[in-house]
Amino acid sequence: MALVSIPAPLRPAQTATAGAPAALDDAEAERIRRDFPALEQEVNGHPLVYLDSGATSQKPRSVLEAEQDFYETRNAAVHRGAHELAVRATDVYEDARATVAAFIGADAEELVWTSNATEALNLVAYAFSNATVWAERGRGAAELRRFALGPGDEIVVTELEHHANLIPWQELAFRTGAALRYIPVDDDGRLDLDTARQIIGARTRLLAFSHASNVLGSVSPVEELVDLAHGVDAFVVLDACQSAPHMPVDVKALGVDFAAFSGHKMLAPTGIGALYGRRELLDALPPFLVGGSMITTVTMERAEYLPAPQRFEAGTQRISQAVAFAAAVDYLRETGMERIAEREAQVGARLAEGIAAIDGVRLLGPAPDEEWYGHPRFGIAAFDVAGVHAHDVGQYLDSLGIAVRVGHHCAQPLHRRLGLTASTRASAYLYTTEAEIDGFVAALADVRGYFGLTSKAGS
C-alpha cells in the first residue's frame, strides 16, 4: 500500500558544514526567525519583539505545513478503520508518538498523548485516586496497592510550583485522606534542601516538582530530589514544561517515574501535550478517562482495558496536533538541543544582567552571574518594577511592540513567598536576538520615568 510521506521539516540554517555544528549565535537566530511567520509582523506600529515564549512559543512553517498536510492527505480516525486513509492516519500518529518519545529518551509505549501538561498531571493524580478506590474494593488489589493512598501517607510538592503541579495533588490528598506537604523556598526562591531532607521520609508516597521554574528561570536539583524520593520508595512526577523546550531532557537518565510537558511551549500547536510514565507503572494504573478506543472487551456490567498508552487515550485523539508535534521535535532536534541550551544560558544572562542593572527593578531568581544547584538560569526573567503594577509595565511595553507576560504566572504561592502579588516576565527562545533583548532592556529602563516616578526605588 503506497503511502504519501509528510514533507520533511525545514532544516534550520547551520553555521558549520562539517563536524559538530557551531554555537547557535545571533546570526543564526536571525536566520531561524525567517522560519516563523508570526515574527514578521508589526504590533502598534513597531516590529514585534516576542518575549513571551515561556507562555507559548511561535510556530515554524514546517509545523504549520505538517498539520495542513495531514488534513489534506491522511485525515481519518486512528486505530479504527481498515481503509487506506485510516491506515495512513494511524501510521503517522504512531510515528509521531515514537518521535516525541525518543526526544525525551523514552520508548513509544511510555508516551501518552494528552491535551496539555495540565491534563497529563491530572491523569497521574486521578489514576492514583482510582487505584485507591480499586484497591479498597478488591479490584486488582494486589498490583494496585503500591499506588493506593490514605491517611498517614504524604504527597510532597515544592513552594515554587505552577498551579498545574500543585492543585491536582491538593485534590488527590483531599480525595484519599493523604497529607500534602511542601518544600519551602528561601527569600530568593531557592529550594530549602535541608528541609526537603526532613520532609521526604517514610510516609512520603509521591514527590512532584518542576524541572525548571517558570518564574525564577532556575533549574531544580533533580538528581538530589529523585534520590531522596526513591530512597523511601516514593514515586517522582516531573513537570518538564519549561525544560523540554529549552534543554536536553532524558527521562531515563533523570530517573523520574512520570514527566509531563506541553507541545505549544516547544514550537508545536496548542491542544497537545504528553505524559511519560515508566511502562510497568502505566500498564498497572487504572485509566483516567474511559470510553471508546481504550478497551478490549465490554459487557453491560464491566469493561477490560488495553495496555498503555492506549488505555489512557479514550475517544478521538489529537491526531493532527500529534503529527505537528513530531514536526516541532524534528525542528528542535535539527537545531540541536545542546546548542539551544547554550544559547538560552547566554540570552538568559544578557536578559538578567540588563534587568538587574536598572534602578528600581527587582530581578527574581538567580543573580545574573549566579548558578543554583550547578545550573545557570535559562531564558526566563521575571521582575518587579517598584511603584508600577505589572499590568501597567506590560501595557507600556506592548505599546512599543514588546510582548511580555504579566500576573502571577500561575504561581501564586511563590509570588506570595517573595512578597509580591504579580510580576512581569520576559522569556526568550531560539529565535530571540540580542538586539531584541537590548531593546527590551532599554524600554524597561524608561518605565518608571514614564509613570512619573524617580529613578531610584523608594525615592
PDB file of N, CA and C in Angstrom, residues 2 57 63 69 86 110 170 225 228 244 255 258 265 275 277 298 335 377 399 417 457:
ATOM      1  N   ALA A   2       0.773   2.071  -1.004  1.00  0.00           N
ATOM      2  CA  ALA A   2       1.614   3.262  -1.117  1.00  0.00           C
ATOM      3  C   ALA A   2       1.124   4.345  -0.165  1.00  0.00           C
ATOM      4  N   SER A  57       5.128  29.266  22.586  1.00  0.00           N
ATOM      5  CA  SER A  57       6.111  29.590  21.559  1.00  0.00           C
ATOM      6  C   SER A  57       5.426  29.885  20.232  1.00  0.00           C
ATOM      7  N   VAL A  63       6.011  23.128  10.926  1.00  0.00           N
ATOM      8  CA  VAL A  63       4.970  22.616  11.824  1.00  0.00           C
ATOM      9  C   VAL A  63       3.591  22.923  11.251  1.00  0.00           C
ATOM     10  N   ASP A  69      -0.811  19.262   5.929  1.00  0.00           N
ATOM     11  CA  ASP A  69      -0.642  18.089   5.076  1.00  0.00           C
ATOM     12  C   ASP A  69      -1.444  16.903   5.595  1.00  0.00           C
ATOM     13  N   ALA A  86      -7.346   5.509   6.891  1.00  0.00           N
ATOM     14  CA  ALA A  86      -7.234   5.182   8.307  1.00  0.00           C
ATOM     15  C   ALA A  86      -5.865   4.590   8.624  1.00  0.00           C
ATOM     16  N   GLU A 110       5.719   4.335  26.293  1.00  0.00           N
ATOM     17  CA  GLU A 110       5.748   5.070  27.553  1.00  0.00           C
ATOM     18  C   GLU A 110       5.264   6.505  27.403  1.00  0.00           C
ATOM     19  N   GLN A 170      -3.292  18.674  45.621  1.00  0.00           N
ATOM     20  CA  GLN A 170      -4.211  19.083  46.689  1.00  0.00           C
ATOM     21  C   GLN A 170      -5.494  18.255  46.627  1.00  0.00           C
ATOM     22  N   LEU A 225      16.734  15.423  44.494  1.00  0.00           N
ATOM     23  CA  LEU A 225      15.334  15.203  44.859  1.00  0.00           C
ATOM     24  C   LEU A 225      14.874  13.796  44.492  1.00  0.00           C
ATOM     25  N   LEU A 228      16.289  11.395  47.028  1.00  0.00           N
ATOM     26  CA  LEU A 228      15.563  11.454  48.297  1.00  0.00           C
ATOM     27  C   LEU A 228      14.255  10.679  48.209  1.00  0.00           C
ATOM     28  N   ALA A 244      11.786  20.816  28.751  1.00  0.00           N
ATOM     29  CA  ALA A 244      11.791  20.103  27.468  1.00  0.00           C
ATOM     30  C   ALA A 244      11.988  21.016  26.260  1.00  0.00           C
ATOM     31  N   GLY A 255      15.816   9.580  35.934  1.00  0.00           N
ATOM     32  CA  GLY A 255      15.316   8.602  36.895  1.00  0.00           C
ATOM     33  C   GLY A 255      13.921   8.869  37.406  1.00  0.00           C
ATOM     34  N   PHE A 258       7.384   9.653  36.234  1.00  0.00           N
ATOM     35  CA  PHE A 258       6.448  10.290  35.317  1.00  0.00           C
ATOM     36  C   PHE A 258       6.997  11.673  34.966  1.00  0.00           C
ATOM     37  N   LYS A 265       4.567  24.961  24.017  1.00  0.00           N
ATOM     38  CA  LYS A 265       5.724  25.708  24.504  1.00  0.00           C
ATOM     39  C   LYS A 265       6.987  25.354  23.735  1.00  0.00           C
ATOM     40  N   LEU A 275       2.412  12.778  28.426  1.00  0.00           N
ATOM     41  CA  LEU A 275       2.826  12.234  29.711  1.00  0.00           C
ATOM     42  C   LEU A 275       3.774  11.086  29.467  1.00  0.00           C
ATOM     43  N   GLY A 277       5.531   7.936  31.318  1.00  0.00           N
ATOM     44  CA  GLY A 277       5.451   7.109  32.512  1.00  0.00           C
ATOM     45  C   GLY A 277       6.210   5.819  32.284  1.00  0.00           C
ATOM     46  N   VAL A 298     -16.088  -5.238  26.332  1.00  0.00           N
ATOM     47  CA  VAL A 298     -17.101  -4.503  27.084  1.00  0.00           C
ATOM     48  C   VAL A 298     -18.368  -5.338  27.171  1.00  0.00           C
ATOM     49  N   THR A 335      18.079  21.613  14.991  1.00  0.00           N
ATOM     50  CA  THR A 335      18.809  22.760  15.518  1.00  0.00           C
ATOM     51  C   THR A 335      19.836  22.311  16.538  1.00  0.00           C
ATOM     52  N   ARG A 377      20.870  30.153  35.006  1.00  0.00           N
ATOM     53  CA  ARG A 377      19.479  30.433  34.675  1.00  0.00           C
ATOM     54  C   ARG A 377      19.301  30.298  33.162  1.00  0.00           C
ATOM     55  N   SER A 399       2.906  48.800  23.993  1.00  0.00           N
ATOM     56  CA  SER A 399       2.770  49.976  23.119  1.00  0.00           C
ATOM     57  C   SER A 399       3.984  50.142  22.211  1.00  0.00           C
ATOM     58  N   ARG A 417       5.332  34.173  48.650  1.00  0.00           N
ATOM     59  CA  ARG A 417       6.555  33.968  49.443  1.00  0.00           C
ATOM     60  C   ARG A 417       7.585  35.051  49.160  1.00  0.00           C
ATOM     61  N   ALA A 457      14.308  53.448  43.392  1.00  0.00           N
ATOM     62  CA  ALA A 457      13.194  52.851  44.113  1.00  0.00           C
ATOM     63  C   ALA A 457      13.141  53.424  45.523  1.00  0.00           C
TER      64      ALA A 457
END
